[in-house]
Amino acid sequence: MPFNRVTFLSLLAVAALAGCSSKDSSSDAAQPAADDSSAMTGTCHAKAVQSIIGKVVNPTLTEEARRDAGASVARVLTPHQPVTMEYNSQRLNIDVDDNQVVKQVSCG
């Protein structure tokens, strides 16, 4: 059976789309501690950590905010940083300015 042009183009399209999937593996994402049961709830509550707005972010603050929000992961987002846009109800987003000062916290 001959290998026709339509079959070739279909396979090419499938291969190209397979390369489009991604997973956020940001190095600044804080992972939950193995014994942290609040992180296992899987629900993020950004209202619980609004008090960090105006503070300078650091790894300790990020981890405490993640834990206090009940999030499984946290990520610090800097201005003009490319980020994945998929919604993750278990993730705390910490938006900072150029001076690493927290401007906003949200889940997603």
Short mmCIF file of N, CA, C and O in Angstrom, two decimals:
data_model
loop_
_atom_site.label_atom_id
_atom_site.label_comp_id
_atom_site.label_asym_id
_atom_site.label_seq_id
_atom_site.Cartn_x
_atom_site.Cartn_y
_atom_site.Cartn_z
N MET A 1 0.85 -1.17 0.00
CA MET A 1 0.00 0.00 0.00
C MET A 1 0.90 1.24 0.00
O MET A 1 1.78 1.36 0.83
N PRO A 2 0.70 2.15 -0.92
CA PRO A 2 1.56 3.32 -1.02
C PRO A 2 1.30 4.30 0.14
O PRO A 2 0.21 4.40 0.66
N PHE A 3 2.35 4.97 0.54
CA PHE A 3 2.31 5.97 1.61
C PHE A 3 1.93 7.30 0.96
O PHE A 3 2.74 7.94 0.30
N ASN A 4 0.68 7.72 1.13
CA ASN A 4 0.24 8.91 0.41
C ASN A 4 0.51 10.19 1.19
O ASN A 4 0.85 10.18 2.36
N ARG A 5 0.33 11.29 0.52
CA ARG A 5 0.64 12.61 1.07
C ARG A 5 -0.25 12.96 2.26
O ARG A 5 0.21 13.54 3.23
N VAL A 6 -1.53 12.61 2.23
CA VAL A 6 -2.46 12.90 3.32
C VAL A 6 -2.04 12.17 4.59
O VAL A 6 -2.03 12.73 5.68
N THR A 7 -1.67 10.92 4.48
CA THR A 7 -1.21 10.15 5.63
C THR A 7 0.05 10.77 6.22
O THR A 7 0.17 10.91 7.43
N PHE A 8 0.97 11.14 5.37
CA PHE A 8 2.21 11.77 5.82
C PHE A 8 1.93 13.07 6.56
O PHE A 8 2.47 13.31 7.64
N LEU A 9 1.08 13.93 5.99
CA LEU A 9 0.76 15.20 6.63
C LEU A 9 0.03 15.00 7.95
O LEU A 9 0.24 15.73 8.92
N SER A 10 -0.82 13.99 8.03
CA SER A 10 -1.52 13.69 9.27
C SER A 10 -0.55 13.28 10.36
O SER A 10 -0.64 13.72 11.51
N LEU A 11 0.39 12.41 10.01
CA LEU A 11 1.40 11.99 10.98
C LEU A 11 2.28 13.15 11.41
O LEU A 11 2.64 13.27 12.59
N LEU A 12 2.61 14.02 10.49
CA LEU A 12 3.42 15.19 10.80
C LEU A 12 2.68 16.11 11.77
O LEU A 12 3.26 16.62 12.72
N ALA A 13 1.39 16.31 11.56
CA ALA A 13 0.59 17.17 12.43
C ALA A 13 0.50 16.58 13.84
O ALA A 13 0.62 17.29 14.83
N VAL A 14 0.30 15.29 13.95
CA VAL A 14 0.23 14.63 15.26
C VAL A 14 1.56 14.77 15.99
O VAL A 14 1.59 15.07 17.18
N ALA A 15 2.66 14.59 15.28
CA ALA A 15 3.97 14.71 15.90
C ALA A 15 4.22 16.14 16.38
O ALA A 15 4.76 16.36 17.47
N ALA A 16 3.81 17.11 15.60
CA ALA A 16 3.99 18.51 15.99
C ALA A 16 3.15 18.86 17.22
O ALA A 16 3.61 19.54 18.13
N LEU A 17 1.92 18.38 17.27
CA LEU A 17 1.06 18.65 18.42
C LEU A 17 1.56 17.96 19.68
O LEU A 17 1.39 18.48 20.78
N ALA A 18 2.16 16.82 19.55
CA ALA A 18 2.68 16.10 20.71
C ALA A 18 3.76 16.91 21.40
O ALA A 18 3.91 16.85 22.62
N GLY A 19 4.50 17.69 20.68
CA GLY A 19 5.54 18.53 21.25
C GLY A 19 5.02 19.77 21.92
O GLY A 19 5.76 20.49 22.58
N CYS A 20 3.73 20.06 21.79
CA CYS A 20 3.15 21.27 22.37
C CYS A 20 2.73 21.10 23.82
O CYS A 20 2.47 22.08 24.50
N SER A 21 2.62 19.89 24.30
CA SER A 21 2.21 19.72 25.70
C SER A 21 3.34 20.14 26.60
O SER A 21 4.51 20.00 26.27
N SER A 22 2.98 20.71 27.76
CA SER A 22 4.01 21.15 28.70
C SER A 22 3.54 20.96 30.12
O SER A 22 2.35 20.84 30.39
N LYS A 23 4.50 20.94 31.01
CA LYS A 23 4.21 20.85 32.43
C LYS A 23 5.04 21.91 33.10
O LYS A 23 6.23 22.05 32.81
N ASP A 24 4.43 22.67 34.01
CA ASP A 24 5.15 23.71 34.71
C ASP A 24 6.16 23.08 35.65
O ASP A 24 5.81 22.43 36.61
N SER A 25 7.43 23.24 35.34
CA SER A 25 8.48 22.71 36.19
C SER A 25 9.36 23.85 36.67
O SER A 25 10.57 23.73 36.74
N SER A 26 8.73 24.96 36.97
CA SER A 26 9.44 26.15 37.41
C SER A 26 10.30 25.86 38.62
O SER A 26 9.87 25.23 39.56
N SER A 27 11.54 26.32 38.60
CA SER A 27 12.45 26.04 39.70
C SER A 27 12.06 26.76 40.97
O SER A 27 12.51 26.40 42.04
N ASP A 28 11.21 27.81 40.87
CA ASP A 28 10.83 28.51 42.08
C ASP A 28 9.53 27.98 42.68
O ASP A 28 9.02 28.57 43.63
N ALA A 29 9.02 26.88 42.17
CA ALA A 29 7.81 26.30 42.73
C ALA A 29 8.16 25.54 43.99
O ALA A 29 8.99 24.65 43.97
N ALA A 30 7.56 25.91 45.10
CA ALA A 30 7.82 25.23 46.35
C ALA A 30 7.00 23.95 46.41
O ALA A 30 5.81 23.97 46.14
N GLN A 31 7.64 22.86 46.76
CA GLN A 31 6.97 21.58 46.84
C GLN A 31 6.55 21.32 48.27
O GLN A 31 7.23 21.74 49.20
N PRO A 32 5.44 20.62 48.49
CA PRO A 32 4.99 20.37 49.85
C PRO A 32 5.93 19.41 50.59
O PRO A 32 6.52 18.53 49.99
N ALA A 33 6.03 19.62 51.87
CA ALA A 33 6.80 18.70 52.70
C ALA A 33 6.02 17.41 52.84
O ALA A 33 4.79 17.41 52.83
N ALA A 34 6.71 16.31 53.00
CA ALA A 34 6.06 15.00 53.06
C ALA A 34 5.11 14.88 54.23
O ALA A 34 4.10 14.19 54.16
N ASP A 35 5.38 15.60 55.35
CA ASP A 35 4.53 15.49 56.52
C ASP A 35 3.54 16.64 56.65
O ASP A 35 2.92 16.82 57.69
N ASP A 36 3.37 17.45 55.62
CA ASP A 36 2.49 18.61 55.67
C ASP A 36 1.10 18.22 55.18
O ASP A 36 0.82 18.26 54.00
N SER A 37 0.21 17.88 56.10
CA SER A 37 -1.11 17.40 55.71
C SER A 37 -1.97 18.50 55.12
O SER A 37 -2.87 18.23 54.33
N SER A 38 -1.73 19.79 55.45
CA SER A 38 -2.55 20.86 54.89
C SER A 38 -2.34 20.99 53.39
O SER A 38 -3.23 21.41 52.67
N ALA A 39 -1.15 20.63 52.90
CA ALA A 39 -0.88 20.71 51.47
C ALA A 39 -1.60 19.62 50.71
O ALA A 39 -1.81 19.73 49.52
N MET A 40 -2.01 18.58 51.39
CA MET A 40 -2.66 17.47 50.73
C MET A 40 -4.16 17.73 50.51
O MET A 40 -4.82 16.95 49.88
N THR A 41 -4.67 18.83 51.05
CA THR A 41 -6.08 19.13 50.84
C THR A 41 -6.35 19.47 49.39
O THR A 41 -7.45 19.26 48.91
N GLY A 42 -5.36 20.06 48.72
CA GLY A 42 -5.49 20.34 47.31
C GLY A 42 -6.29 21.58 46.98
O GLY A 42 -6.58 21.83 45.83
N THR A 43 -6.65 22.36 47.98
CA THR A 43 -7.41 23.58 47.71
C THR A 43 -6.60 24.77 48.20
O THR A 43 -6.16 24.80 49.34
N CYS A 44 -6.43 25.74 47.35
CA CYS A 44 -5.68 26.94 47.67
C CYS A 44 -6.65 28.03 48.14
O CYS A 44 -7.71 28.21 47.55
N HIS A 45 -6.27 28.73 49.20
CA HIS A 45 -7.08 29.83 49.74
C HIS A 45 -6.21 31.08 49.82
O HIS A 45 -5.56 31.33 50.84
N ALA A 46 -6.20 31.89 48.77
CA ALA A 46 -5.34 33.07 48.71
C ALA A 46 -5.71 34.11 49.75
O ALA A 46 -4.84 34.85 50.22
N LYS A 47 -6.97 34.16 50.15
CA LYS A 47 -7.38 35.15 51.16
C LYS A 47 -6.63 34.95 52.47
O LYS A 47 -6.40 35.90 53.21
N ALA A 48 -6.21 33.72 52.73
CA ALA A 48 -5.51 33.42 53.98
C ALA A 48 -4.10 34.02 54.04
O ALA A 48 -3.52 34.10 55.12
N VAL A 49 -3.56 34.43 52.89
CA VAL A 49 -2.19 34.93 52.86
C VAL A 49 -2.08 36.34 52.27
O VAL A 49 -1.00 36.76 51.84
N GLN A 50 -3.15 37.10 52.29
CA GLN A 50 -3.12 38.47 51.78
C GLN A 50 -2.15 39.34 52.57
O GLN A 50 -1.67 40.36 52.08
N SER A 51 -1.82 38.93 53.79
CA SER A 51 -0.92 39.72 54.64
C SER A 51 0.51 39.78 54.11
O SER A 51 1.30 40.62 54.56
N ILE A 52 0.87 38.94 53.15
CA ILE A 52 2.25 38.99 52.63
C ILE A 52 2.42 40.08 51.58
O ILE A 52 3.55 40.38 51.19
N ILE A 53 1.32 40.69 51.15
CA ILE A 53 1.43 41.78 50.17
C ILE A 53 2.24 42.92 50.78
O ILE A 53 1.99 43.33 51.91
N GLY A 54 3.23 43.39 50.04
CA GLY A 54 4.11 44.45 50.51
C GLY A 54 5.40 43.94 51.12
O GLY A 54 6.33 44.72 51.36
N LYS A 55 5.51 42.65 51.34
CA LYS A 55 6.73 42.06 51.89
C LYS A 55 7.66 41.62 50.76
O LYS A 55 7.21 41.33 49.66
N VAL A 56 8.94 41.53 51.06
CA VAL A 56 9.92 41.03 50.09
C VAL A 56 9.87 39.51 50.12
O VAL A 56 9.95 38.89 51.17
N VAL A 57 9.73 38.92 48.93
CA VAL A 57 9.61 37.46 48.84
C VAL A 57 10.97 36.81 49.03
O VAL A 57 12.00 37.36 48.66
N ASN A 58 10.96 35.65 49.67
CA ASN A 58 12.14 34.82 49.82
C ASN A 58 11.64 33.39 49.95
O ASN A 58 10.43 33.16 50.07
N PRO A 59 12.52 32.40 49.92
CA PRO A 59 12.05 31.01 49.97
C PRO A 59 11.24 30.69 51.23
O PRO A 59 10.26 29.94 51.17
N THR A 60 11.61 31.24 52.37
CA THR A 60 10.87 30.97 53.61
C THR A 60 9.47 31.55 53.54
O THR A 60 8.50 30.86 53.88
N LEU A 61 9.34 32.79 53.09
CA LEU A 61 8.02 33.41 52.96
C LEU A 61 7.16 32.65 51.96
O LEU A 61 5.97 32.43 52.19
N THR A 62 7.76 32.22 50.86
CA THR A 62 7.02 31.47 49.84
C THR A 62 6.48 30.17 50.41
O THR A 62 5.31 29.83 50.21
N GLU A 63 7.30 29.45 51.14
CA GLU A 63 6.87 28.18 51.72
C GLU A 63 5.80 28.37 52.79
O GLU A 63 4.82 27.63 52.85
N GLU A 64 5.98 29.38 53.64
CA GLU A 64 4.97 29.65 54.67
C GLU A 64 3.63 30.05 54.03
O GLU A 64 2.57 29.61 54.48
N ALA A 65 3.67 30.86 52.99
CA ALA A 65 2.45 31.26 52.31
C ALA A 65 1.78 30.06 51.65
O ALA A 65 0.56 29.91 51.72
N ARG A 66 2.57 29.20 51.03
CA ARG A 66 2.01 28.00 50.41
C ARG A 66 1.29 27.15 51.45
O ARG A 66 0.16 26.74 51.27
N ARG A 67 1.96 26.93 52.55
CA ARG A 67 1.38 26.11 53.62
C ARG A 67 0.12 26.76 54.21
O ARG A 67 -0.91 26.12 54.36
N ASP A 68 0.20 28.06 54.50
CA ASP A 68 -0.93 28.76 55.11
C ASP A 68 -2.14 28.84 54.17
O ASP A 68 -3.28 28.87 54.62
N ALA A 69 -1.88 28.87 52.87
CA ALA A 69 -2.97 28.91 51.89
C ALA A 69 -3.54 27.53 51.62
O ALA A 69 -4.57 27.39 50.98
N GLY A 70 -2.86 26.48 52.10
CA GLY A 70 -3.31 25.12 51.85
C GLY A 70 -3.02 24.64 50.45
O GLY A 70 -3.60 23.66 49.98
N ALA A 71 -2.11 25.32 49.76
CA ALA A 71 -1.78 24.98 48.38
C ALA A 71 -0.76 23.85 48.33
O ALA A 71 0.04 23.67 49.25
N SER A 72 -0.78 23.09 47.25
CA SER A 72 0.20 22.03 47.05
C SER A 72 1.52 22.57 46.53
O SER A 72 2.58 22.03 46.84
N VAL A 73 1.45 23.63 45.74
CA VAL A 73 2.65 24.26 45.18
C VAL A 73 2.48 25.76 45.19
O VAL A 73 1.35 26.28 45.26
N ALA A 74 3.60 26.47 45.10
CA ALA A 74 3.58 27.92 44.98
C ALA A 74 4.58 28.32 43.92
O ALA A 74 5.60 27.64 43.74
N ARG A 75 4.28 29.40 43.24
CA ARG A 75 5.26 29.91 42.28
C ARG A 75 5.32 31.42 42.41
O ARG A 75 4.29 32.08 42.64
N VAL A 76 6.52 31.96 42.29
CA VAL A 76 6.74 33.39 42.33
C VAL A 76 6.81 33.88 40.89
O VAL A 76 7.61 33.36 40.10
N LEU A 77 5.99 34.85 40.56
CA LEU A 77 5.92 35.36 39.19
C LEU A 77 6.49 36.77 39.15
O LEU A 77 5.99 37.67 39.82
N THR A 78 7.54 36.95 38.36
CA THR A 78 8.18 38.25 38.20
C THR A 78 7.63 38.96 36.97
O THR A 78 7.07 38.31 36.08
N PRO A 79 7.79 40.29 36.91
CA PRO A 79 7.29 41.02 35.74
C PRO A 79 7.87 40.47 34.43
O PRO A 79 9.06 40.14 34.36
N HIS A 80 7.04 40.35 33.44
CA HIS A 80 7.40 39.93 32.08
C HIS A 80 7.88 38.48 32.00
O HIS A 80 8.45 38.07 30.99
N GLN A 81 7.66 37.71 33.05
CA GLN A 81 8.06 36.30 33.05
C GLN A 81 7.02 35.49 32.30
O GLN A 81 5.83 35.60 32.57
N PRO A 82 7.42 34.66 31.35
CA PRO A 82 6.44 33.80 30.68
C PRO A 82 5.97 32.71 31.66
O PRO A 82 6.77 32.16 32.41
N VAL A 83 4.67 32.47 31.67
CA VAL A 83 4.11 31.46 32.57
C VAL A 83 3.09 30.62 31.83
O VAL A 83 2.51 31.06 30.84
N THR A 84 2.88 29.43 32.34
CA THR A 84 1.83 28.59 31.79
C THR A 84 0.49 29.17 32.22
O THR A 84 0.38 29.77 33.28
N MET A 85 -0.51 29.01 31.40
CA MET A 85 -1.81 29.63 31.67
C MET A 85 -2.87 28.63 32.12
O MET A 85 -4.01 29.02 32.33
N GLU A 86 -2.51 27.38 32.31
CA GLU A 86 -3.52 26.42 32.76
C GLU A 86 -3.88 26.71 34.21
O GLU A 86 -3.04 27.14 35.00
N TYR A 87 -5.13 26.49 34.55
CA TYR A 87 -5.61 26.74 35.91
C TYR A 87 -5.29 25.53 36.77
O TYR A 87 -5.56 24.39 36.40
N ASN A 88 -4.72 25.77 37.93
CA ASN A 88 -4.40 24.71 38.89
C ASN A 88 -4.92 25.17 40.25
O ASN A 88 -4.33 26.05 40.87
N SER A 89 -6.01 24.60 40.70
CA SER A 89 -6.64 25.02 41.96
C SER A 89 -5.76 24.73 43.17
O SER A 89 -6.04 25.21 44.26
N GLN A 90 -4.69 23.98 42.99
CA GLN A 90 -3.80 23.62 44.08
C GLN A 90 -2.55 24.51 44.13
O GLN A 90 -1.67 24.30 44.95
N ARG A 91 -2.47 25.52 43.25
CA ARG A 91 -1.26 26.34 43.15
C ARG A 91 -1.50 27.76 43.64
O ARG A 91 -2.47 28.41 43.30
N LEU A 92 -0.55 28.26 44.46
CA LEU A 92 -0.56 29.65 44.90
C LEU A 92 0.39 30.43 44.00
O LEU A 92 1.55 30.04 43.82
N ASN A 93 -0.10 31.51 43.41
CA ASN A 93 0.71 32.39 42.59
C ASN A 93 1.05 33.63 43.41
O ASN A 93 0.15 34.26 43.98
N ILE A 94 2.33 33.96 43.48
CA ILE A 94 2.79 35.14 44.21
C ILE A 94 3.42 36.08 43.19
O ILE A 94 4.49 35.81 42.65
N ASP A 95 2.71 37.18 42.88
CA ASP A 95 3.19 38.15 41.90
C ASP A 95 4.04 39.19 42.61
O ASP A 95 3.60 39.79 43.60
N VAL A 96 5.26 39.41 42.10
CA VAL A 96 6.17 40.38 42.69
C VAL A 96 6.57 41.43 41.66
O VAL A 96 6.43 41.21 40.45
N ASP A 97 7.09 42.56 42.15
CA ASP A 97 7.60 43.59 41.25
C ASP A 97 9.09 43.37 41.01
O ASP A 97 9.65 42.35 41.44
N ASP A 98 9.74 44.31 40.35
CA ASP A 98 11.16 44.16 40.03
C ASP A 98 12.05 44.12 41.27
O ASP A 98 13.18 43.66 41.21
N ASN A 99 11.53 44.59 42.40
CA ASN A 99 12.29 44.59 43.66
C ASN A 99 11.94 43.40 44.55
O ASN A 99 12.28 43.39 45.73
N GLN A 100 11.22 42.42 43.99
CA GLN A 100 10.81 41.21 44.70
C GLN A 100 9.80 41.48 45.81
O GLN A 100 9.66 40.69 46.73
N VAL A 101 9.08 42.60 45.72
CA VAL A 101 8.04 42.93 46.69
C VAL A 101 6.73 42.34 46.19
O VAL A 101 6.35 42.51 45.02
N VAL A 102 6.02 41.63 47.06
CA VAL A 102 4.76 40.97 46.70
C VAL A 102 3.71 42.03 46.39
O VAL A 102 3.44 42.92 47.20
N LYS A 103 3.12 41.94 45.21
CA LYS A 103 2.06 42.85 44.77
C LYS A 103 0.69 42.22 44.82
O LYS A 103 -0.32 42.89 45.00
N GLN A 104 0.63 40.89 44.65
CA GLN A 104 -0.66 40.20 44.58
C GLN A 104 -0.44 38.72 44.84
O GLN A 104 0.60 38.17 44.49
N VAL A 105 -1.43 38.08 45.47
CA VAL A 105 -1.42 36.63 45.61
C VAL A 105 -2.76 36.11 45.10
O VAL A 105 -3.80 36.74 45.29
N SER A 106 -2.71 34.98 44.42
CA SER A 106 -3.93 34.39 43.87
C SER A 106 -3.72 32.89 43.73
O SER A 106 -2.59 32.41 43.79
N CYS A 107 -4.79 32.20 43.54
CA CYS A 107 -4.72 30.77 43.29
C CYS A 107 -4.98 30.51 41.82
O CYS A 107 -5.65 31.29 41.16
N GLY A 108 -4.43 29.44 41.35
CA GLY A 108 -4.72 29.08 39.96
C GLY A 108 -3.57 28.63 39.16
O GLY A 108 -2.53 28.33 39.32
#
